[in-house]
PDB file of C-alpha atoms in Angstrom:
ATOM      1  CA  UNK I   3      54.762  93.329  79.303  1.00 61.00           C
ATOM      2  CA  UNK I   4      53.309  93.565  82.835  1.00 73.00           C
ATOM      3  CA  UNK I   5      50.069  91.954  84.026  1.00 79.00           C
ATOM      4  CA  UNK I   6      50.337  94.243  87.295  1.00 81.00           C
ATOM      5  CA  UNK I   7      49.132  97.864  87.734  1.00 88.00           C
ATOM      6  CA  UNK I   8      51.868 100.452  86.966  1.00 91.00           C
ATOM      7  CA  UNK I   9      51.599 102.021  90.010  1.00 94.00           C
ATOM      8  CA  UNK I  10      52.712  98.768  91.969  1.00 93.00           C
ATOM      9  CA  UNK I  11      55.485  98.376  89.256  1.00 91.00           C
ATOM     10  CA  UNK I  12      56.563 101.871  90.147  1.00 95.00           C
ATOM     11  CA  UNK I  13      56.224 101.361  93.809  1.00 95.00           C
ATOM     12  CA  UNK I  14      58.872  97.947  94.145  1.00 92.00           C
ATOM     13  CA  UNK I  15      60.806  98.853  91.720  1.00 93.00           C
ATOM     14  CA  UNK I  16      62.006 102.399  93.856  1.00 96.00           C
ATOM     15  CA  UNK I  17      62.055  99.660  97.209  1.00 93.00           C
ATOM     16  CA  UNK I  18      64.542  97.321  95.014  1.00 90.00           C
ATOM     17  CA  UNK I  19      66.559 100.069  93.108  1.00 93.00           C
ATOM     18  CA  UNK I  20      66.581 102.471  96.716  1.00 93.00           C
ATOM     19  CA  UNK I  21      65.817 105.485  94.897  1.00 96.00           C
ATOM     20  CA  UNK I  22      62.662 107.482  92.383  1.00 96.00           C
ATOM     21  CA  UNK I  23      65.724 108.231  89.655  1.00 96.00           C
ATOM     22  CA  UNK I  24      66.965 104.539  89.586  1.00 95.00           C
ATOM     23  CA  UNK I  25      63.269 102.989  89.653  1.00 95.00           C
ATOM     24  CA  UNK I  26      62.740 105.386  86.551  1.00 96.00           C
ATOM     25  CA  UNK I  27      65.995 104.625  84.297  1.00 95.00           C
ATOM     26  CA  UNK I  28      64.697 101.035  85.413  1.00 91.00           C
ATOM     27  CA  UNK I  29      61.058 101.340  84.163  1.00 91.00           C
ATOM     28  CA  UNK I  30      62.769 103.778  81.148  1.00 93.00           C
ATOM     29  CA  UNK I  31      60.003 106.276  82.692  1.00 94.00           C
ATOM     30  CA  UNK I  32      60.711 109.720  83.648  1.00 96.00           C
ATOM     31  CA  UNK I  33      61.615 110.311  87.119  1.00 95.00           C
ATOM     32  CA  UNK I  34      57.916 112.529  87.370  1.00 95.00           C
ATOM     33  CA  UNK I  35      56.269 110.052  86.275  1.00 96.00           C
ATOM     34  CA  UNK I  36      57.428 107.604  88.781  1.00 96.00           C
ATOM     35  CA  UNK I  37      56.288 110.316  91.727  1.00 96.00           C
ATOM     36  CA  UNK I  38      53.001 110.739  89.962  1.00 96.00           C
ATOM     37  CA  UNK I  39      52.504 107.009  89.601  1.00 96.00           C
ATOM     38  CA  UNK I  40      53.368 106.362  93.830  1.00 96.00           C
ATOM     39  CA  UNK I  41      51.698 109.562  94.557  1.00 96.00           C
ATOM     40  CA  UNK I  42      48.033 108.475  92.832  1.00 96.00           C
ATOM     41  CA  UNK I  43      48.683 104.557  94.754  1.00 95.00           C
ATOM     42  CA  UNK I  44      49.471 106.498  98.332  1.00 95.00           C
ATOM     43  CA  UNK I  45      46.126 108.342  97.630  1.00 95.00           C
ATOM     44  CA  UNK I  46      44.053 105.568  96.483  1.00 94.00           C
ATOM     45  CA  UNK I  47      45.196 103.387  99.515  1.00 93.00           C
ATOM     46  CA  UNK I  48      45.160 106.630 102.061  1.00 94.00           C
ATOM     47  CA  UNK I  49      48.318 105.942 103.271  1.00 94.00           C
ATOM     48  CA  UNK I  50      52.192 106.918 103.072  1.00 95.00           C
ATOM     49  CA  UNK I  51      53.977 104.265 101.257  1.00 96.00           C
ATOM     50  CA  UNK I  52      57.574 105.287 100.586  1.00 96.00           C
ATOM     51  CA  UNK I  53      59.882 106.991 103.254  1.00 95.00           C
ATOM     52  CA  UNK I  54      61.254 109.519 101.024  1.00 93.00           C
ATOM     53  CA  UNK I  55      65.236 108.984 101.806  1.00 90.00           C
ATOM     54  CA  UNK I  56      68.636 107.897 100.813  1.00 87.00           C
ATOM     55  CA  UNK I  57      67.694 104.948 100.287  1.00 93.00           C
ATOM     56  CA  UNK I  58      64.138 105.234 100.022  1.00 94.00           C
ATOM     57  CA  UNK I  59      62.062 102.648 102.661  1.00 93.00           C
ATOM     58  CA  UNK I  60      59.022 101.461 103.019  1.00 94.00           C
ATOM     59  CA  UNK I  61      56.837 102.878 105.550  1.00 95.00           C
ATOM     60  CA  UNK I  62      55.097 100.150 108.192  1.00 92.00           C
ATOM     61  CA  UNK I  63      51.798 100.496 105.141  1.00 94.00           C
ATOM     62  CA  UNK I  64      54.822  99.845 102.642  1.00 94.00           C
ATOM     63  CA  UNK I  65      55.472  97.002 104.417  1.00 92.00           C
ATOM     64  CA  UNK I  66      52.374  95.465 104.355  1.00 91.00           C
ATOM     65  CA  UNK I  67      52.067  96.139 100.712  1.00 94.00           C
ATOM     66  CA  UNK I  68      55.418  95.337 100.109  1.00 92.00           C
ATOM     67  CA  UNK I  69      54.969  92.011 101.267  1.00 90.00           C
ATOM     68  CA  UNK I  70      51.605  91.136  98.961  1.00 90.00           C
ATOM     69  CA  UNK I  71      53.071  92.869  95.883  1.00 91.00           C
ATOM     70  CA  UNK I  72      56.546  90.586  96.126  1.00 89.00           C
ATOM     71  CA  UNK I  73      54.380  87.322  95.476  1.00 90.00           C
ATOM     72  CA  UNK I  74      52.352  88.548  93.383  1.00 89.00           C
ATOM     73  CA  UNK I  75      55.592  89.680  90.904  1.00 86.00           C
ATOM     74  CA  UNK I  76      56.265  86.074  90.577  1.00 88.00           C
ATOM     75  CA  UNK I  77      53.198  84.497  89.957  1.00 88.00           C
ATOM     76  CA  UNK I  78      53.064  87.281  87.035  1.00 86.00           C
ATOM     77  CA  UNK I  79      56.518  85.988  85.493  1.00 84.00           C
ATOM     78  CA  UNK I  80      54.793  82.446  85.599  1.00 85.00           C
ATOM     79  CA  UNK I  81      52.006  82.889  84.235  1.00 86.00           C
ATOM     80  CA  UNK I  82      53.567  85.134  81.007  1.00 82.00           C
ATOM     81  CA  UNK I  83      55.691  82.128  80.248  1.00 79.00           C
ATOM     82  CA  UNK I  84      52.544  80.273  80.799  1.00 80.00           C
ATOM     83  CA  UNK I  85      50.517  82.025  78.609  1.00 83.00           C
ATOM     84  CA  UNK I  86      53.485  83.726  76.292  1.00 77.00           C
ATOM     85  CA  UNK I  87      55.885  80.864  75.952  1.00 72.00           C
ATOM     86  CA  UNK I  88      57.520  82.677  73.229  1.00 66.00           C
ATOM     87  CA  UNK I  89      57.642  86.013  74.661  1.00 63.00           C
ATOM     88  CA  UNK I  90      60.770  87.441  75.419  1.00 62.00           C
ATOM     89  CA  UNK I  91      60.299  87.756  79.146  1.00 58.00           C
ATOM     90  CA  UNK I  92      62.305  89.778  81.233  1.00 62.00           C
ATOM     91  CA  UNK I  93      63.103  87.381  84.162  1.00 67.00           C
ATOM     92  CA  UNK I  94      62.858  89.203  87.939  1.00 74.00           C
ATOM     93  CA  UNK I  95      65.711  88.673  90.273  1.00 85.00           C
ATOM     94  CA  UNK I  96      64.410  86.691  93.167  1.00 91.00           C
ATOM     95  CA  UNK I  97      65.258  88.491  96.581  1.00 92.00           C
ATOM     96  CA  UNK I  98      66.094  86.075  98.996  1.00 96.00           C
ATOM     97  CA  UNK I  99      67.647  86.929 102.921  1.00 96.00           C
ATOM     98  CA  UNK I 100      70.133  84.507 104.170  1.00 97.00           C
ATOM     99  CA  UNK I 101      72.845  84.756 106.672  1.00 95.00           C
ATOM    100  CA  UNK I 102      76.611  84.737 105.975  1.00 93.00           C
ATOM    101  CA  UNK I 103      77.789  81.074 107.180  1.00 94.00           C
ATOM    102  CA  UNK I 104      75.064  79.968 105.259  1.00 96.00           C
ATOM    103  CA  UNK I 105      76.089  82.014 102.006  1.00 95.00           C
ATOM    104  CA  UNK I 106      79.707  80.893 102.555  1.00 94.00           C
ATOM    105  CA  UNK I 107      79.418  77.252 102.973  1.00 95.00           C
ATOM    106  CA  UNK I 108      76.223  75.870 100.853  1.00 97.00           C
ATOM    107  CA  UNK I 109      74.453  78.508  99.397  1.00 97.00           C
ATOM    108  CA  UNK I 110      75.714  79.400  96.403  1.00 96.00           C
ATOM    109  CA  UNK I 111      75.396  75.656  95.082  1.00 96.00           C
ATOM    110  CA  UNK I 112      71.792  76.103  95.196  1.00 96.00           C
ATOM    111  CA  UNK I 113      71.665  79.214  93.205  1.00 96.00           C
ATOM    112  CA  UNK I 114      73.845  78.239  90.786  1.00 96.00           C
ATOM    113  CA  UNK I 115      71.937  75.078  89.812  1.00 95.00           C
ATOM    114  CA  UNK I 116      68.920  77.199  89.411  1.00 95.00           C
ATOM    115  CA  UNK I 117      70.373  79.685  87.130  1.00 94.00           C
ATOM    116  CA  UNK I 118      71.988  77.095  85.430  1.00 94.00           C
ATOM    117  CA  UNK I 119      68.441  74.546  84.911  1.00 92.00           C
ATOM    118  CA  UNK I 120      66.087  78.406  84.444  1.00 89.00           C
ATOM    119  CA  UNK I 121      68.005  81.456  83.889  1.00 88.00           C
ATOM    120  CA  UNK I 122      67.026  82.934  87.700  1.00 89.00           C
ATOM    121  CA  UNK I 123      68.723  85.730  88.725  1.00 92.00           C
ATOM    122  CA  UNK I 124      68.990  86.720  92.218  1.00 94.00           C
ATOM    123  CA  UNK I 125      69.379  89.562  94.357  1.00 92.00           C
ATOM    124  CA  UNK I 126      70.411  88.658  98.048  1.00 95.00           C
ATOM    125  CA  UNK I 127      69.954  90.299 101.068  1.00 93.00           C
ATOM    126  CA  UNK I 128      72.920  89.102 103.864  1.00 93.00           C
ATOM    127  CA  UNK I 129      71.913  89.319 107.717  1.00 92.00           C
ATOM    128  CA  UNK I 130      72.313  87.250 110.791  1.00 91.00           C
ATOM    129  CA  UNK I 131      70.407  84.263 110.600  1.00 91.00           C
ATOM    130  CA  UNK I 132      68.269  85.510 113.883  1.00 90.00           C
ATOM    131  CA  UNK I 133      67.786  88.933 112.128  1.00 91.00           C
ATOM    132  CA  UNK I 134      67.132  87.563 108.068  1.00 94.00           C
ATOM    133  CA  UNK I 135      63.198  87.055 108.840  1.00 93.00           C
ATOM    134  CA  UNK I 136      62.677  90.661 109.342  1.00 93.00           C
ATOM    135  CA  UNK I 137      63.548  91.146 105.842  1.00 93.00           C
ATOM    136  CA  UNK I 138      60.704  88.532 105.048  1.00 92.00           C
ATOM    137  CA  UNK I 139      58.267  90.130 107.277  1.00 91.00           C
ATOM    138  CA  UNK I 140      58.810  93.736 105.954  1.00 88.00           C
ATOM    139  CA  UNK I 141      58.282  92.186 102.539  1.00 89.00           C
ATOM    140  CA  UNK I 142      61.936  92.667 101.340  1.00 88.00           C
ATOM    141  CA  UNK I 143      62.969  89.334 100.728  1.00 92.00           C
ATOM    142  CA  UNK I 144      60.510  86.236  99.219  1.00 92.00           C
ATOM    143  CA  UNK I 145      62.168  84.008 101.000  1.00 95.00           C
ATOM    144  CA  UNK I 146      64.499  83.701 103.947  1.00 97.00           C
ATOM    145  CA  UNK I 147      66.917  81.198 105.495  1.00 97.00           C
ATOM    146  CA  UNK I 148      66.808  81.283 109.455  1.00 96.00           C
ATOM    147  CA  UNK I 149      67.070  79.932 112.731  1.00 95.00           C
ATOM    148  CA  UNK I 150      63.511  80.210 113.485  1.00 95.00           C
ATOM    149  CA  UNK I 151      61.806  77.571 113.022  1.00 95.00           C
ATOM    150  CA  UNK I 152      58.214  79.839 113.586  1.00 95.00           C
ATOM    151  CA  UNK I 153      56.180  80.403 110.384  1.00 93.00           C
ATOM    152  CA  UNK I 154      55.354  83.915 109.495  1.00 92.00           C
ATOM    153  CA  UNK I 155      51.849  84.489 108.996  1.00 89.00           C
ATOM    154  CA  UNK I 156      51.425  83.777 105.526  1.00 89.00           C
ATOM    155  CA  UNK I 157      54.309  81.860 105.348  1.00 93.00           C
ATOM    156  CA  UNK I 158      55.716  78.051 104.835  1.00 95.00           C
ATOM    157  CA  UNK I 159      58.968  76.650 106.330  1.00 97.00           C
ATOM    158  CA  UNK I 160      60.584  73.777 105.677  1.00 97.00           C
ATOM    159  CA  UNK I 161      63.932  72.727 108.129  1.00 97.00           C
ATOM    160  CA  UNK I 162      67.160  72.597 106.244  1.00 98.00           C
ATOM    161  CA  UNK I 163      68.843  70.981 108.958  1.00 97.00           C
ATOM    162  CA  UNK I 164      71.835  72.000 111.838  1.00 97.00           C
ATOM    163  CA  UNK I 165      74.905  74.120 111.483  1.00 97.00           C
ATOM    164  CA  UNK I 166      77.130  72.972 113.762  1.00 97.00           C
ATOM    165  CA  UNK I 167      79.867  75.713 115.277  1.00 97.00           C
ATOM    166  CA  UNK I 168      83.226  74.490 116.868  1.00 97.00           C
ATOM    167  CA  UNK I 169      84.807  76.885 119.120  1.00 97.00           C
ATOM    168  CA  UNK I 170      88.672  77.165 117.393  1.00 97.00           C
ATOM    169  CA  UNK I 171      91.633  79.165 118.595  1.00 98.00           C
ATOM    170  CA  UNK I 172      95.523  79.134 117.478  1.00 98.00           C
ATOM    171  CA  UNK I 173      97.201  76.363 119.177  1.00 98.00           C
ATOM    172  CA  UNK I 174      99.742  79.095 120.964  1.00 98.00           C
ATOM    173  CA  UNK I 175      96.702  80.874 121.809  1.00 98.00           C
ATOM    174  CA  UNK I 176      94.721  78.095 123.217  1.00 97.00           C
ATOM    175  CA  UNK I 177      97.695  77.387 125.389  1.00 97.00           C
ATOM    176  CA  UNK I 178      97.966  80.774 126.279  1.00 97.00           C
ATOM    177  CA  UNK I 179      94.546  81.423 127.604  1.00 96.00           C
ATOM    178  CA  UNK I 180      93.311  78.414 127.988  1.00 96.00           C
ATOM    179  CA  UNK I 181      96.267  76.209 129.222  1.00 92.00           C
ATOM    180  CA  UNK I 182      94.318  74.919 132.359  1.00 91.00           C
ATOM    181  CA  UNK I 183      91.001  74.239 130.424  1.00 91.00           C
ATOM    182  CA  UNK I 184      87.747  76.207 129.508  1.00 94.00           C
ATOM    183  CA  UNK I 185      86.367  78.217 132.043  1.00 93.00           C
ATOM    184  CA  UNK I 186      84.707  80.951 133.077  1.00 93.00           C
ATOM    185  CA  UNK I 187      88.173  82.599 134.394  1.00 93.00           C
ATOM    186  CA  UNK I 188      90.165  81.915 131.497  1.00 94.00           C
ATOM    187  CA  UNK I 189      86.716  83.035 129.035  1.00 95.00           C
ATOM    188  CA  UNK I 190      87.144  86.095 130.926  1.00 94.00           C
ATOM    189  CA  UNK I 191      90.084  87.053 129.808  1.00 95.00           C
ATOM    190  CA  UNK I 192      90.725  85.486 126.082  1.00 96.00           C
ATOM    191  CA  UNK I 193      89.914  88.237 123.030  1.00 97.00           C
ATOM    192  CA  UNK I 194      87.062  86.705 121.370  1.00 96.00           C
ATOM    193  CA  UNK I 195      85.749  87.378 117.579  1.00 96.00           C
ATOM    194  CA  UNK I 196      82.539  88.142 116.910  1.00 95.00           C
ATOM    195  CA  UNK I 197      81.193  88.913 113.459  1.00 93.00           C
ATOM    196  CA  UNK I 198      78.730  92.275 114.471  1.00 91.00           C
ATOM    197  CA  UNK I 199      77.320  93.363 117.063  1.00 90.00           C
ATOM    198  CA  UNK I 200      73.912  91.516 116.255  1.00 90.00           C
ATOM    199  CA  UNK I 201      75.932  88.194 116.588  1.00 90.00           C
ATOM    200  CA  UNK I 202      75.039  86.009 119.497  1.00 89.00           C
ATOM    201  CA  UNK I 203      76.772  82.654 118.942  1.00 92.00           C
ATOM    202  CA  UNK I 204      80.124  83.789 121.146  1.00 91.00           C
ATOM    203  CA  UNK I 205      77.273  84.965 123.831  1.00 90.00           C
ATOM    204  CA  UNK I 206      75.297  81.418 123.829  1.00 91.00           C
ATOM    205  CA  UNK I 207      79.063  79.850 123.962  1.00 93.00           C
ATOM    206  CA  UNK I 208      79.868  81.599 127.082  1.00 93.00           C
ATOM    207  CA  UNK I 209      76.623  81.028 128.581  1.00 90.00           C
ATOM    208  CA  UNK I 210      76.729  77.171 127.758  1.00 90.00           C
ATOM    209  CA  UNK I 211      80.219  76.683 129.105  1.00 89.00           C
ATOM    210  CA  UNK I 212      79.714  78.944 132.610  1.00 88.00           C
ATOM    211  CA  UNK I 213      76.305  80.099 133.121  1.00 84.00           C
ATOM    212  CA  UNK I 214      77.667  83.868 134.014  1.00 80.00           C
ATOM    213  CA  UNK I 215      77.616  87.074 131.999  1.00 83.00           C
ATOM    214  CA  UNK I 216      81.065  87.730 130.999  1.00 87.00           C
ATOM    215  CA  UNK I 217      82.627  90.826 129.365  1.00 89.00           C
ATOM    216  CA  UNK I 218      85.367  89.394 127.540  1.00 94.00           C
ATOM    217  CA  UNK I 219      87.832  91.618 125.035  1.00 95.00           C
ATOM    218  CA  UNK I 220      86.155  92.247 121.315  1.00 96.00           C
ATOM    219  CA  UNK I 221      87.613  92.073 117.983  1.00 96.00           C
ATOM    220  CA  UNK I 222      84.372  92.392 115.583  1.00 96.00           C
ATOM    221  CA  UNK I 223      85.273  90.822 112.376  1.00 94.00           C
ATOM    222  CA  UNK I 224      82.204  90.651 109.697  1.00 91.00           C
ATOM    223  CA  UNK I 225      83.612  87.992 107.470  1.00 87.00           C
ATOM    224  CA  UNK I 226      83.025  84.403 107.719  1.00 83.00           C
ATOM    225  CA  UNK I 227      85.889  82.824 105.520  1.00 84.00           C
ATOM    226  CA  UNK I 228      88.077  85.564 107.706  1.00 91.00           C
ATOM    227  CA  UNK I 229      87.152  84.319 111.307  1.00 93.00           C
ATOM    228  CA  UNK I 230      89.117  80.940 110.191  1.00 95.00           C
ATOM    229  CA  UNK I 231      92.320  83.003 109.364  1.00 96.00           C
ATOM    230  CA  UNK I 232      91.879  85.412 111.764  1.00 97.00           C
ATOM    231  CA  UNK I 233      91.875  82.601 114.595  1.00 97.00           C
ATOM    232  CA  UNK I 234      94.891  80.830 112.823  1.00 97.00           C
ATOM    233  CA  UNK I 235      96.855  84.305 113.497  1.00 97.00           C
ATOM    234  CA  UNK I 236      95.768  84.046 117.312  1.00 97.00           C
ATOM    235  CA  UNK I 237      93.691  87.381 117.183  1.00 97.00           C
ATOM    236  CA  UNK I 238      91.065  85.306 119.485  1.00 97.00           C
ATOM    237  CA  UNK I 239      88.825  82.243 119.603  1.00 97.00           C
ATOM    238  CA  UNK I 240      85.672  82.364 117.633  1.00 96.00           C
ATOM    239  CA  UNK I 241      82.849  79.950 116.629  1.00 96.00           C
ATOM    240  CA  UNK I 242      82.714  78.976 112.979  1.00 96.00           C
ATOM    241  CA  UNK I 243      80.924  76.282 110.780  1.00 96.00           C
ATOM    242  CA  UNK I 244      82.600  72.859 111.149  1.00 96.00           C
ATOM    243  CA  UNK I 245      82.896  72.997 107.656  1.00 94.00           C
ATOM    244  CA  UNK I 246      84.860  76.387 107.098  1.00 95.00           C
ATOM    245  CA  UNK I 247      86.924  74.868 110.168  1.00 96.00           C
ATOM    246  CA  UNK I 248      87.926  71.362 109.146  1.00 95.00           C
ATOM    247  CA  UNK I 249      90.701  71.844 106.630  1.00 95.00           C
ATOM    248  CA  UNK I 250      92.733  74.331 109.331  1.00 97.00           C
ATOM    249  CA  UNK I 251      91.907  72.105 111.963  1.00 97.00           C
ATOM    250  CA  UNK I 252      93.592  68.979 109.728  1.00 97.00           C
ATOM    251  CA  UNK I 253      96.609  70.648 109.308  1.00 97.00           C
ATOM    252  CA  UNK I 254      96.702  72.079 112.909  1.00 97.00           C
ATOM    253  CA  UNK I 255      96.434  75.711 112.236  1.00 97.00           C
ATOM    254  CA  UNK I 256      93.455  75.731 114.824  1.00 98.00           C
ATOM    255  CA  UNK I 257      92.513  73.651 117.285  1.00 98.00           C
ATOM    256  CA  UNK I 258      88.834  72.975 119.271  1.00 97.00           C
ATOM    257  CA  UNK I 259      88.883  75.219 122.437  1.00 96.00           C
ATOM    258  CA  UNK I 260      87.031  71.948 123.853  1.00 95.00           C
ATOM    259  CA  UNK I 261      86.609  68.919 121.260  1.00 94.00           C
ATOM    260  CA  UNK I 262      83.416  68.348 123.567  1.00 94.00           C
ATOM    261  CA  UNK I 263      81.775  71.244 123.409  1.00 94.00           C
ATOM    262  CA  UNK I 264      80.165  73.262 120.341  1.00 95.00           C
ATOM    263  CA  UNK I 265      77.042  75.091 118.995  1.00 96.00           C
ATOM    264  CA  UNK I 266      74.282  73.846 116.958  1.00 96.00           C
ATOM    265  CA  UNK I 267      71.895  76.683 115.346  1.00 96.00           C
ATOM    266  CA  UNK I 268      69.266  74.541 113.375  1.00 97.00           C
ATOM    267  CA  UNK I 269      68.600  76.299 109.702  1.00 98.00           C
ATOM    268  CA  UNK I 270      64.889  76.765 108.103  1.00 98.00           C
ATOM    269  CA  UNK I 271      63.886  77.896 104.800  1.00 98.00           C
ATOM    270  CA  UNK I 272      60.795  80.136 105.002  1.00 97.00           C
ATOM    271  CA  UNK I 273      58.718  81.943 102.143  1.00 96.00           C
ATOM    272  CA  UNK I 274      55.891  83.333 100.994  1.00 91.00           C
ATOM    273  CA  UNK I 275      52.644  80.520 100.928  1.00 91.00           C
ATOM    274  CA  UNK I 276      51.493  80.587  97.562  1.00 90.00           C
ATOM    275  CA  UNK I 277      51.472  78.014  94.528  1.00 90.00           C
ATOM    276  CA  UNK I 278      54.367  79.118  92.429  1.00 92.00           C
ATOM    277  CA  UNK I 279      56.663  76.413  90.868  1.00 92.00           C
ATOM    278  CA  UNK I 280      59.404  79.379  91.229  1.00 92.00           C
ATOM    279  CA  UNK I 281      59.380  78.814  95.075  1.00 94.00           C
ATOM    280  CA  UNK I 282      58.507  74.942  94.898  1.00 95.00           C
ATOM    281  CA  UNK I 283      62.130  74.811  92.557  1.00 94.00           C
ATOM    282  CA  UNK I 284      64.013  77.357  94.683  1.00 96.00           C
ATOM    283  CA  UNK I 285      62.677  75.086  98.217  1.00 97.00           C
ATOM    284  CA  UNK I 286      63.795  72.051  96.059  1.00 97.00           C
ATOM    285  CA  UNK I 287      67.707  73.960  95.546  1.00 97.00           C
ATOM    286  CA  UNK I 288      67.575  74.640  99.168  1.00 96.00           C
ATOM    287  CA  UNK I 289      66.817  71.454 100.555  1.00 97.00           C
ATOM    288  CA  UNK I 290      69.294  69.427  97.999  1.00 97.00           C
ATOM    289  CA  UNK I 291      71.796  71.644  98.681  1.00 97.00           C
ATOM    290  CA  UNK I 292      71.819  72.093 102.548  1.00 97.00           C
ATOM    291  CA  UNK I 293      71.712  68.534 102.914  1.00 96.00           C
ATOM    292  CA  UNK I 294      75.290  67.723 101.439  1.00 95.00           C
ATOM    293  CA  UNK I 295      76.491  70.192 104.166  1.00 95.00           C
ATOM    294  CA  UNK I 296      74.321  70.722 107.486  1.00 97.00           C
ATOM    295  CA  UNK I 297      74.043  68.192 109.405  1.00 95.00           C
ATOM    296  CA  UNK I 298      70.479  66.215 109.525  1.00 89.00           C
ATOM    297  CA  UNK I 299      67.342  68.324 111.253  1.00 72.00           C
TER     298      UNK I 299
END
């Protein structure tokens, strides 16, 4: 049972599933139908929706839709168990953006206690943590955790508090490159790891320690949990979460570049403003959960 028009239930559902033959075996509608159902919303709004690719997109009118229809899917869910307590209801995964440290340190804690206390399932959309609000603003995600601490328009945030980042290296390394200190010379020269290319904590490192614009040798390394290893090997210095750092650095498989010196990204959880006790529960998760980890806002 759906409270919301079919044609909006057509339109997310090829957004979520990427594609007009997925969105129908979801719906169990025929793929036609599904083109009829976003053809007859594009020409009631007078506007292109749906960017018809592999992986279908939303256009920038998508977008703005996009981002109305996402809070208005949970609201229905509440208010069928509201009204239909009995009801077998089909529970909606709950997009939510958050970046990778984040996913691989305290996270998944906070989902699992919500699945656990109401059945939520999740679908989660992975970025850096100064790219994740994008995917709130284009109305992909409900919910995002980032570094900025600037509310959307039509959006609350709440801080989760600070991630700190410890520059670590392989003690060999470390007194390979860095045997005289940390400097802009030695910077120069030592391979550095850097998750993607739309990372920026090895940039703000550099820039913190010299104040110059250095061009230092690359390995690009998208995996969190990896960057500790990876380090411990000597393949280069890199900046990780204290946390994923401190049992390596205990048993000496990594040391600080400079015990003095690290980077602190503070953390905010931003979503849609509306009343829903799904988001008030999920903020709740976050919060608890962030707090046994990140250090104080």
């Amino acid at each position: 049972m759906s409270l919301l028009h079919p044609q909006l239930a057509a339109f997310s559902a090829v957004l979520e599933e990427g594609s007009f033959e997925a969105a129908a075996r979801r719906l169990n509608l025929t793929q036609s139908a599904i083109s009829q159902r976003i053809k007859a919303l594009e020409d009631r709004l007078g506007q292109v929706l749906i960017v018809r690719q592999a992986p279908c997109r939303p256009t920038p009118a998508g977008e703005q839709l996009l981002r109305r229809v996402r809070p208005m899917q949970t609201l229905e869910e509440e208010v069928l168990a509201d009204f239909l307590p009995d009801a077998q209801v089909q529970h909606r995964n709950v997009c939510l953006a958050v970046n990778d440290d984040s996913l691989e340190t305290w996270f998944l804690p906070a989902l699992a206690a919500l699945h656990a206390a109401h059945g939520d399932t999740f679908d989660l959309r992975v970025d850096d943590q100064d790219h994740t609000l994008d995917l709130l603003r284009d109305g992909s995600a409900l919910g995002a955790v980032t570094a900025d601490a600037k509310a959307l328009q039509g959006c609350n945030v709440h801080p989760l508090g600070t991630m700190r980042y410890l520059a670590i290296a392989a003690p060999a390394f470390k007194a390979a490159y860095f045997g005289v200190g940390v400097s802009a010379a030695s910077l120069a020269t030592a391979p550095m790891i850097v998750f993607n290319r739309k990372d920026r904590l090895q940039a703000r490192y550099l820039r913190a320690v010299t104040r110059a614009t250095l061009s230092p040798p690359v390995h690009y390394l998208p995996t969190s949990t990896g960057f500790v290893e990876a380090a411990a090997l000597g393949l280069g210095w890199c900046l990780v979460p204290e946390s994923l750092a401190s049992t390596a650095l205990q048993r000496n498989a990594v040391v600080e570049l400079d015990p003095a010196r690290w980077i602190d990204v503070p953390l905010y959880w931003q979503h849609a403003a509306i009343r829903s006790t799904t988001l008030q529960r999920i903020t709740a998760a976050m919060r608890d959960a962030a707090s046994k980890v990140l250090r104080d806002p």
